[in-house]
């Protein structure tokens, strides 16, 4: 069985976790840390008779590392930007940590190109029957070049709830609240996803992002994930603005590697 994709955060790291690489996503894996080549059932448990021996031999594979390289593009009236993105992550059930940054190859204002701000993300997940809960905390650091960086530190606690149906679809809700020097902002993203094949997952969400004036920008976001191999995967996220004050469109494509 292959991995099911999970949208963990809109506009942030997007993907799924399968820490023991047994083909069963962490959120439904009842037998974590199974050996890499073990044959498992739909719940990630070895089907071999010697269950205890197989389980014990796989306990050493508790920590996983992830690398993501990507490209993002945003466009609006009088505004356009292109950036290269880098994400490094490590997971040890039930915790996950990542570092992300980007380099602007084209920026409409001075200095035109340079390093953007970076962020640190920590999360803790808990599974209740078919419902996954992820509690996260993101810290944005003003590491970018002058003219690109916001020059402000911000932090955002978040919660992600996802219900998985036996039929292959899931319903999720992501919510975060960003604290940033008096311009606090709420973000909501309800949506639906479906696992078309063992390799392909897609989701559609309605994103509501509070701006400085207190109104909500509305976006329709489509997310795709395709497994290329057991270690390589590709994600694509396309957002379209639905309200007059929303960014016209944005696209993000990333190649991920699991170690």
mmCIF file of C-alpha atoms in Angstrom:
data_model
loop_
_atom_site.group_PDB
_atom_site.id
_atom_site.type_symbol
_atom_site.label_atom_id
_atom_site.label_comp_id
_atom_site.label_asym_id
_atom_site.label_seq_id
_atom_site.Cartn_x
_atom_site.Cartn_y
_atom_site.Cartn_z
ATOM 1 C CA UNK A 1 0.000 0.000 0.000
ATOM 2 C CA UNK A 2 1.237 3.443 -0.874
ATOM 3 C CA UNK A 3 1.082 6.686 1.109
ATOM 4 C CA UNK A 4 -1.995 8.881 1.261
ATOM 5 C CA UNK A 5 -1.306 12.570 0.926
ATOM 6 C CA UNK A 6 -2.354 14.931 3.689
ATOM 7 C CA UNK A 7 -2.483 18.687 3.391
ATOM 8 C CA UNK A 8 -0.911 19.789 6.661
ATOM 9 C CA UNK A 9 -0.859 23.498 6.142
ATOM 10 C CA UNK A 10 -2.065 25.788 3.445
ATOM 11 C CA UNK A 11 0.640 27.976 2.001
ATOM 12 C CA UNK A 12 3.291 26.214 4.044
ATOM 13 C CA UNK A 13 4.770 22.763 3.965
ATOM 14 C CA UNK A 14 2.379 20.571 2.115
ATOM 15 C CA UNK A 15 2.583 16.816 2.053
ATOM 16 C CA UNK A 16 2.170 13.701 4.095
ATOM 17 C CA UNK A 17 4.192 11.682 6.565
ATOM 18 C CA UNK A 18 5.078 7.998 6.386
ATOM 19 C CA UNK A 19 7.913 7.807 8.892
ATOM 20 C CA UNK A 20 8.580 4.070 8.583
ATOM 21 C CA UNK A 21 8.107 4.040 4.760
ATOM 22 C CA UNK A 22 5.772 1.048 4.880
ATOM 23 C CA UNK A 23 3.326 2.688 2.473
ATOM 24 C CA UNK A 24 0.779 3.549 5.174
ATOM 25 C CA UNK A 25 0.416 7.202 6.251
ATOM 26 C CA UNK A 26 1.370 7.997 9.835
ATOM 27 C CA UNK A 27 -2.093 9.235 10.736
ATOM 28 C CA UNK A 28 -3.618 5.730 10.301
ATOM 29 C CA UNK A 29 -0.508 3.609 10.947
ATOM 30 C CA UNK A 30 -1.295 1.359 13.932
ATOM 31 C CA UNK A 31 2.144 -0.291 13.870
ATOM 32 C CA UNK A 32 4.824 2.403 13.573
ATOM 33 C CA UNK A 33 8.481 1.605 12.866
ATOM 34 C CA UNK A 34 7.944 -1.554 10.805
ATOM 35 C CA UNK A 35 10.977 -2.665 8.736
ATOM 36 C CA UNK A 36 11.356 -1.130 5.297
ATOM 37 C CA UNK A 37 10.683 -4.369 3.352
ATOM 38 C CA UNK A 38 7.994 -5.813 5.607
ATOM 39 C CA UNK A 39 4.671 -6.736 3.990
ATOM 40 C CA UNK A 40 1.914 -4.856 5.826
ATOM 41 C CA UNK A 41 -1.865 -4.680 5.855
ATOM 42 C CA UNK A 42 -3.922 -1.511 5.324
ATOM 43 C CA UNK A 43 -3.184 -0.399 8.901
ATOM 44 C CA UNK A 44 0.587 -0.727 8.538
ATOM 45 C CA UNK A 45 0.934 -3.925 10.598
ATOM 46 C CA UNK A 46 3.157 -6.800 9.364
ATOM 47 C CA UNK A 47 1.257 -9.815 8.053
ATOM 48 C CA UNK A 48 4.084 -12.233 8.911
ATOM 49 C CA UNK A 49 3.349 -14.724 11.670
ATOM 50 C CA UNK A 50 6.366 -13.644 13.661
ATOM 51 C CA UNK A 51 4.842 -10.242 14.286
ATOM 52 C CA UNK A 52 6.801 -9.424 17.427
ATOM 53 C CA UNK A 53 10.182 -10.241 15.847
ATOM 54 C CA UNK A 54 9.437 -8.172 12.766
ATOM 55 C CA UNK A 55 8.201 -5.274 14.873
ATOM 56 C CA UNK A 56 11.248 -5.299 17.132
ATOM 57 C CA UNK A 57 13.664 -5.394 14.195
ATOM 58 C CA UNK A 58 12.049 -2.248 12.830
ATOM 59 C CA UNK A 59 12.217 -0.178 16.001
ATOM 60 C CA UNK A 60 15.534 1.413 15.033
ATOM 61 C CA UNK A 61 13.921 3.273 12.131
ATOM 62 C CA UNK A 62 12.295 5.900 14.330
ATOM 63 C CA UNK A 63 13.711 9.121 12.877
ATOM 64 C CA UNK A 64 13.111 10.254 9.283
ATOM 65 C CA UNK A 65 14.511 13.188 7.339
ATOM 66 C CA UNK A 66 12.963 15.112 4.459
ATOM 67 C CA UNK A 67 14.313 17.488 1.815
ATOM 68 C CA UNK A 68 12.133 19.629 -0.468
ATOM 69 C CA UNK A 69 13.246 21.783 -3.386
ATOM 70 C CA UNK A 70 10.704 23.871 -5.231
ATOM 71 C CA UNK A 71 9.639 26.815 -7.350
ATOM 72 C CA UNK A 72 6.860 29.297 -6.600
ATOM 73 C CA UNK A 73 5.215 31.963 -8.743
ATOM 74 C CA UNK A 74 2.774 34.708 -7.722
ATOM 75 C CA UNK A 75 1.025 37.255 -9.921
ATOM 76 C CA UNK A 76 -1.381 40.132 -9.373
ATOM 77 C CA UNK A 77 -2.146 43.481 -10.954
ATOM 78 C CA UNK A 78 1.205 45.269 -11.099
ATOM 79 C CA UNK A 79 2.919 42.526 -9.109
ATOM 80 C CA UNK A 80 4.762 39.347 -10.025
ATOM 81 C CA UNK A 81 7.404 37.291 -8.217
ATOM 82 C CA UNK A 82 9.326 34.061 -8.751
ATOM 83 C CA UNK A 83 11.180 32.239 -5.999
ATOM 84 C CA UNK A 84 13.158 29.081 -5.320
ATOM 85 C CA UNK A 85 12.237 27.305 -2.089
ATOM 86 C CA UNK A 86 14.112 24.987 0.260
ATOM 87 C CA UNK A 87 12.690 22.951 3.143
ATOM 88 C CA UNK A 88 14.471 20.631 5.571
ATOM 89 C CA UNK A 89 12.495 18.498 8.020
ATOM 90 C CA UNK A 90 12.848 15.735 10.574
ATOM 91 C CA UNK A 91 10.136 13.595 12.168
ATOM 92 C CA UNK A 92 10.022 11.285 15.149
ATOM 93 C CA UNK A 93 6.517 10.196 16.004
ATOM 94 C CA UNK A 94 4.493 12.040 17.106
ATOM 95 C CA UNK A 95 6.680 15.131 16.534
ATOM 96 C CA UNK A 96 7.684 16.937 13.354
ATOM 97 C CA UNK A 97 10.054 19.883 12.826
ATOM 98 C CA UNK A 98 11.036 21.807 9.700
ATOM 99 C CA UNK A 99 12.997 24.803 8.467
ATOM 100 C CA UNK A 100 12.007 26.642 5.276
ATOM 101 C CA UNK A 101 13.426 29.540 3.315
ATOM 102 C CA UNK A 102 13.257 30.972 -0.191
ATOM 103 C CA UNK A 103 15.345 32.911 -2.675
ATOM 104 C CA UNK A 104 13.594 35.417 -4.936
ATOM 105 C CA UNK A 105 14.881 35.141 -8.494
ATOM 106 C CA UNK A 106 12.534 37.966 -9.477
ATOM 107 C CA UNK A 107 10.914 40.525 -7.185
ATOM 108 C CA UNK A 108 9.019 43.571 -8.549
ATOM 109 C CA UNK A 109 10.517 46.020 -6.073
ATOM 110 C CA UNK A 110 14.093 46.833 -5.070
ATOM 111 C CA UNK A 111 16.442 44.985 -4.688
ATOM 112 C CA UNK A 112 14.860 42.747 -7.348
ATOM 113 C CA UNK A 113 16.310 39.468 -6.089
ATOM 114 C CA UNK A 114 17.702 37.998 -2.895
ATOM 115 C CA UNK A 115 17.022 35.829 0.126
ATOM 116 C CA UNK A 116 13.532 35.965 1.632
ATOM 117 C CA UNK A 117 12.389 35.400 5.199
ATOM 118 C CA UNK A 118 12.598 31.920 6.726
ATOM 119 C CA UNK A 119 10.414 29.990 9.150
ATOM 120 C CA UNK A 120 10.622 27.254 11.769
ATOM 121 C CA UNK A 121 7.691 24.884 12.246
ATOM 122 C CA UNK A 122 6.994 22.390 15.051
ATOM 123 C CA UNK A 123 4.002 20.069 15.330
ATOM 124 C CA UNK A 124 2.518 17.291 17.416
ATOM 125 C CA UNK A 125 -0.038 14.884 15.996
ATOM 126 C CA UNK A 126 -2.656 12.678 17.609
ATOM 127 C CA UNK A 127 -4.959 10.130 15.994
ATOM 128 C CA UNK A 128 -8.457 9.340 17.265
ATOM 129 C CA UNK A 129 -9.998 6.458 15.312
ATOM 130 C CA UNK A 130 -10.247 7.876 11.759
ATOM 131 C CA UNK A 131 -9.576 11.484 12.747
ATOM 132 C CA UNK A 132 -6.116 13.028 12.658
ATOM 133 C CA UNK A 133 -5.297 16.085 14.789
ATOM 134 C CA UNK A 134 -2.125 18.121 14.269
ATOM 135 C CA UNK A 135 -1.199 20.963 16.621
ATOM 136 C CA UNK A 136 1.478 23.238 15.182
ATOM 137 C CA UNK A 137 3.497 26.355 15.867
ATOM 138 C CA UNK A 138 5.252 28.408 13.184
ATOM 139 C CA UNK A 139 7.886 31.079 13.847
ATOM 140 C CA UNK A 140 8.740 33.438 10.989
ATOM 141 C CA UNK A 141 12.226 34.963 11.107
ATOM 142 C CA UNK A 142 13.257 38.184 9.274
ATOM 143 C CA UNK A 143 16.325 36.642 7.629
ATOM 144 C CA UNK A 144 15.648 38.103 4.191
ATOM 145 C CA UNK A 145 17.443 40.806 2.307
ATOM 146 C CA UNK A 146 16.484 44.420 2.948
ATOM 147 C CA UNK A 147 13.651 45.390 0.649
ATOM 148 C CA UNK A 148 12.295 41.828 0.580
ATOM 149 C CA UNK A 149 12.089 40.930 4.257
ATOM 150 C CA UNK A 150 9.231 42.186 6.423
ATOM 151 C CA UNK A 151 11.862 42.901 9.135
ATOM 152 C CA UNK A 152 9.423 41.568 11.735
ATOM 153 C CA UNK A 153 9.168 38.389 13.751
ATOM 154 C CA UNK A 154 5.765 36.708 13.715
ATOM 155 C CA UNK A 155 4.423 33.486 15.184
ATOM 156 C CA UNK A 156 1.349 31.427 14.427
ATOM 157 C CA UNK A 157 -0.205 28.572 16.425
ATOM 158 C CA UNK A 158 -2.351 26.268 14.311
ATOM 159 C CA UNK A 159 -4.603 23.219 14.400
ATOM 160 C CA UNK A 160 -5.374 20.760 11.612
ATOM 161 C CA UNK A 161 -8.245 18.241 11.754
ATOM 162 C CA UNK A 162 -8.694 15.534 9.127
ATOM 163 C CA UNK A 163 -11.306 12.784 8.894
ATOM 164 C CA UNK A 164 -10.524 9.787 6.661
ATOM 165 C CA UNK A 165 -13.296 7.773 5.038
ATOM 166 C CA UNK A 166 -12.897 4.076 4.128
ATOM 167 C CA UNK A 167 -14.025 5.079 0.625
ATOM 168 C CA UNK A 168 -10.775 6.980 0.008
ATOM 169 C CA UNK A 169 -11.869 10.580 0.578
ATOM 170 C CA UNK A 170 -11.063 12.858 3.509
ATOM 171 C CA UNK A 171 -12.508 16.096 4.905
ATOM 172 C CA UNK A 172 -10.196 18.546 6.646
ATOM 173 C CA UNK A 173 -10.071 21.923 8.378
ATOM 174 C CA UNK A 174 -6.921 23.963 8.950
ATOM 175 C CA UNK A 175 -6.937 27.065 11.165
ATOM 176 C CA UNK A 176 -4.109 29.360 12.274
ATOM 177 C CA UNK A 177 -3.781 32.734 13.964
ATOM 178 C CA UNK A 178 -0.734 34.871 13.218
ATOM 179 C CA UNK A 179 0.586 37.394 15.730
ATOM 180 C CA UNK A 180 2.628 40.084 13.964
ATOM 181 C CA UNK A 181 3.142 43.457 15.652
ATOM 182 C CA UNK A 182 -0.478 44.563 15.880
ATOM 183 C CA UNK A 183 -1.547 43.168 12.495
ATOM 184 C CA UNK A 184 -2.838 39.838 13.773
ATOM 185 C CA UNK A 185 -4.531 37.651 11.185
ATOM 186 C CA UNK A 186 -6.807 34.601 11.138
ATOM 187 C CA UNK A 187 -6.515 31.940 8.431
ATOM 188 C CA UNK A 188 -9.116 29.221 7.748
ATOM 189 C CA UNK A 189 -9.016 26.449 5.160
ATOM 190 C CA UNK A 190 -11.802 23.827 4.965
ATOM 191 C CA UNK A 191 -11.571 21.289 2.166
ATOM 192 C CA UNK A 192 -12.051 17.820 0.704
ATOM 193 C CA UNK A 193 -9.499 15.373 -0.688
ATOM 194 C CA UNK A 194 -9.544 12.092 -2.586
ATOM 195 C CA UNK A 195 -7.016 9.315 -3.213
ATOM 196 C CA UNK A 196 -7.488 8.506 -6.916
ATOM 197 C CA UNK A 197 -4.809 5.803 -7.012
ATOM 198 C CA UNK A 198 -2.085 4.483 -4.729
ATOM 199 C CA UNK A 199 0.185 7.128 -6.263
ATOM 200 C CA UNK A 200 -2.074 10.136 -6.796
ATOM 201 C CA UNK A 201 -3.940 12.288 -4.258
ATOM 202 C CA UNK A 202 -5.701 15.620 -4.788
ATOM 203 C CA UNK A 203 -7.644 18.093 -2.652
ATOM 204 C CA UNK A 204 -9.725 21.243 -3.068
ATOM 205 C CA UNK A 205 -10.042 23.883 -0.353
ATOM 206 C CA UNK A 206 -11.546 27.320 0.222
ATOM 207 C CA UNK A 207 -8.960 29.523 1.941
ATOM 208 C CA UNK A 208 -9.953 32.577 3.976
ATOM 209 C CA UNK A 209 -7.069 34.914 4.853
ATOM 210 C CA UNK A 210 -7.601 37.990 7.027
ATOM 211 C CA UNK A 211 -5.781 41.102 5.772
ATOM 212 C CA UNK A 212 -4.668 44.320 7.497
ATOM 213 C CA UNK A 213 -8.068 45.975 6.997
ATOM 214 C CA UNK A 214 -9.851 43.162 8.831
ATOM 215 C CA UNK A 215 -11.607 41.729 5.775
ATOM 216 C CA UNK A 216 -11.031 38.220 4.426
ATOM 217 C CA UNK A 217 -9.362 37.456 1.124
ATOM 218 C CA UNK A 218 -10.867 34.335 -0.467
ATOM 219 C CA UNK A 219 -8.943 31.755 -2.479
ATOM 220 C CA UNK A 220 -9.750 28.447 -4.177
ATOM 221 C CA UNK A 221 -6.766 26.111 -3.803
ATOM 222 C CA UNK A 222 -6.107 22.836 -5.619
ATOM 223 C CA UNK A 223 -3.382 20.516 -4.330
ATOM 224 C CA UNK A 224 -1.887 17.451 -6.054
ATOM 225 C CA UNK A 225 0.623 14.879 -4.848
ATOM 226 C CA UNK A 226 2.211 12.197 -7.030
ATOM 227 C CA UNK A 227 4.543 9.467 -5.772
ATOM 228 C CA UNK A 228 7.373 8.892 -8.256
ATOM 229 C CA UNK A 229 9.168 6.257 -6.170
ATOM 230 C CA UNK A 230 9.155 5.169 -2.534
ATOM 231 C CA UNK A 231 11.475 8.084 -1.745
ATOM 232 C CA UNK A 232 10.663 10.718 -4.384
ATOM 233 C CA UNK A 233 7.396 12.627 -4.679
ATOM 234 C CA UNK A 234 6.098 15.771 -6.401
ATOM 235 C CA UNK A 235 3.543 18.251 -5.060
ATOM 236 C CA UNK A 236 1.786 21.084 -6.872
ATOM 237 C CA UNK A 237 -0.409 23.791 -5.341
ATOM 238 C CA UNK A 238 -2.450 26.244 -7.408
ATOM 239 C CA UNK A 239 -4.432 29.082 -5.786
ATOM 240 C CA UNK A 240 -6.855 31.449 -7.500
ATOM 241 C CA UNK A 241 -8.121 34.634 -5.870
ATOM 242 C CA UNK A 242 -11.919 34.839 -5.556
ATOM 243 C CA UNK A 243 -12.279 38.280 -3.956
ATOM 244 C CA UNK A 244 -11.225 41.718 -5.307
ATOM 245 C CA UNK A 245 -8.512 42.178 -2.675
ATOM 246 C CA UNK A 246 -7.027 38.681 -3.101
ATOM 247 C CA UNK A 247 -3.830 37.879 -5.000
ATOM 248 C CA UNK A 248 -4.800 36.958 -8.560
ATOM 249 C CA UNK A 249 -3.031 33.594 -8.658
ATOM 250 C CA UNK A 250 -0.092 31.646 -7.266
ATOM 251 C CA UNK A 251 1.601 28.369 -8.166
ATOM 252 C CA UNK A 252 4.032 26.208 -6.202
ATOM 253 C CA UNK A 253 5.747 23.026 -7.444
ATOM 254 C CA UNK A 254 8.062 20.985 -5.203
ATOM 255 C CA UNK A 255 10.156 17.837 -5.423
ATOM 256 C CA UNK A 256 10.455 15.960 -2.134
ATOM 257 C CA UNK A 257 12.918 13.312 -0.947
ATOM 258 C CA UNK A 258 12.500 11.033 2.077
ATOM 259 C CA UNK A 259 15.578 9.628 3.827
#
